[in-house]
Amino acid sequence: MSRNVFRRVVERRGLPHRLTPVVFAFYMSAIMAFLMCLVITAANSGIGPGYIDSAWRAYKLAMPVAFVCVLIVRPVVVRLVTLTIERNQE
C-alpha cells in the first residue's frame, strides 16, 4: 500500500461529524443503561448467583430504550443548559 493510500485511510477513519449527536447518544445510553441495570438489579435481587445474567437481561431491554430517550431528550437538555449558564464570561 502506498503512503498516500495509507494516509487517506487513516484520515477517513471514523464517522462523519454530522453524526456526533447520534454517537453521543449511543455511548451515553450504553454506559448509563449498563450502570443502572447493575445498580437496580443489585438493589432488587442482591448480588448473588445469577446477578450478571439478570443484569444482562435487563440491559438488553434498557439499552435500546435509553438510546431512543437520549436522542429525544438531548435537544431539550442542550436548551436547558443554554438557559442555565451565563452568556457573558468576563
Short mmCIF file of C-alpha atoms in Angstrom, two decimals:
data_model
loop_
_atom_site.label_atom_id
_atom_site.label_comp_id
_atom_site.label_asym_id
_atom_site.label_seq_id
_atom_site.Cartn_x
_atom_site.Cartn_y
_atom_site.Cartn_z
CA MET A 1 0.00 0.00 0.00
CA SER A 2 1.48 3.33 -0.98
CA ARG A 3 1.98 6.08 1.56
CA ASN A 4 -0.80 8.29 0.13
CA VAL A 5 -3.37 5.49 0.22
CA PHE A 6 -2.44 4.69 3.83
CA ARG A 7 -2.68 8.38 4.78
CA ARG A 8 -6.17 8.65 3.21
CA VAL A 9 -7.37 5.55 5.07
CA VAL A 10 -6.12 6.93 8.39
CA GLU A 11 -7.61 10.38 7.77
CA ARG A 12 -11.00 8.96 6.75
CA ARG A 13 -11.50 6.65 9.71
CA GLY A 14 -14.47 7.40 11.85
CA LEU A 15 -17.96 8.60 11.17
CA PRO A 16 -18.89 11.95 9.64
CA HIS A 17 -19.07 14.89 12.04
CA ARG A 18 -22.80 15.33 11.40
CA LEU A 19 -23.42 12.05 13.28
CA THR A 20 -21.93 13.40 16.53
CA PRO A 21 -25.32 13.64 18.33
CA VAL A 22 -26.16 10.04 17.43
CA VAL A 23 -22.75 8.73 18.51
CA PHE A 24 -23.03 10.72 21.75
CA ALA A 25 -26.50 9.25 22.37
CA PHE A 26 -25.24 5.73 21.69
CA TYR A 27 -22.29 5.92 24.10
CA MET A 28 -24.21 7.81 26.78
CA SER A 29 -27.15 5.40 26.70
CA ALA A 30 -24.92 2.31 26.58
CA ILE A 31 -22.89 3.35 29.61
CA MET A 32 -25.77 4.74 31.68
CA ALA A 33 -28.11 1.82 30.94
CA PHE A 34 -25.38 -0.66 31.88
CA LEU A 35 -24.59 1.07 35.17
CA MET A 36 -28.26 1.50 36.06
CA CYS A 37 -29.02 -2.15 35.28
CA LEU A 38 -26.20 -3.24 37.56
CA VAL A 39 -27.41 -1.00 40.41
CA ILE A 40 -31.13 -1.74 40.06
CA THR A 41 -30.58 -5.49 39.73
CA ALA A 42 -28.41 -5.43 42.85
CA ALA A 43 -31.00 -3.37 44.74
CA ASN A 44 -33.88 -5.65 43.74
CA SER A 45 -32.28 -9.08 43.89
CA GLY A 46 -28.96 -8.63 45.63
CA ILE A 47 -25.58 -9.70 44.32
CA GLY A 48 -25.50 -13.45 44.21
CA PRO A 49 -25.75 -16.33 41.80
CA GLY A 50 -27.29 -15.20 38.54
CA TYR A 51 -26.66 -11.49 39.22
CA ILE A 52 -24.75 -10.87 35.98
CA ASP A 53 -27.31 -12.82 33.92
CA SER A 54 -30.18 -10.84 35.44
CA ALA A 55 -28.39 -7.54 34.87
CA TRP A 56 -27.62 -8.54 31.27
CA ARG A 57 -31.28 -9.42 30.59
CA ALA A 58 -32.32 -6.03 31.97
CA TYR A 59 -29.64 -4.30 29.88
CA LYS A 60 -30.87 -5.89 26.64
CA LEU A 61 -34.20 -4.17 27.21
CA ALA A 62 -32.89 -0.95 28.74
CA MET A 63 -30.21 -0.08 26.17
CA PRO A 64 -32.46 0.46 23.12
CA VAL A 65 -34.97 2.37 25.25
CA ALA A 66 -32.22 4.54 26.72
CA PHE A 67 -30.78 5.21 23.26
CA VAL A 68 -34.09 6.47 21.91
CA CYS A 69 -34.68 8.53 25.07
CA VAL A 70 -31.27 10.21 24.84
CA LEU A 71 -31.89 11.04 21.17
CA ILE A 72 -35.22 12.64 22.09
CA VAL A 73 -34.14 14.37 25.31
CA ARG A 74 -30.71 15.66 24.20
CA PRO A 75 -32.04 18.78 22.41
CA VAL A 76 -34.14 19.66 25.46
CA VAL A 77 -31.13 19.28 27.75
CA VAL A 78 -28.93 21.40 25.47
CA ARG A 79 -31.59 24.12 25.57
CA LEU A 80 -31.89 23.92 29.37
CA VAL A 81 -28.12 24.17 29.76
CA THR A 82 -28.08 27.19 27.45
CA LEU A 83 -30.76 28.86 29.57
CA THR A 84 -28.96 27.99 32.82
CA ILE A 85 -25.39 29.08 32.03
CA GLU A 86 -24.39 32.75 31.91
CA ARG A 87 -23.86 34.19 28.46
CA ASN A 88 -21.03 36.59 29.27
CA GLN A 89 -17.81 35.13 30.57
CA GLU A 90 -15.78 38.01 31.94
#
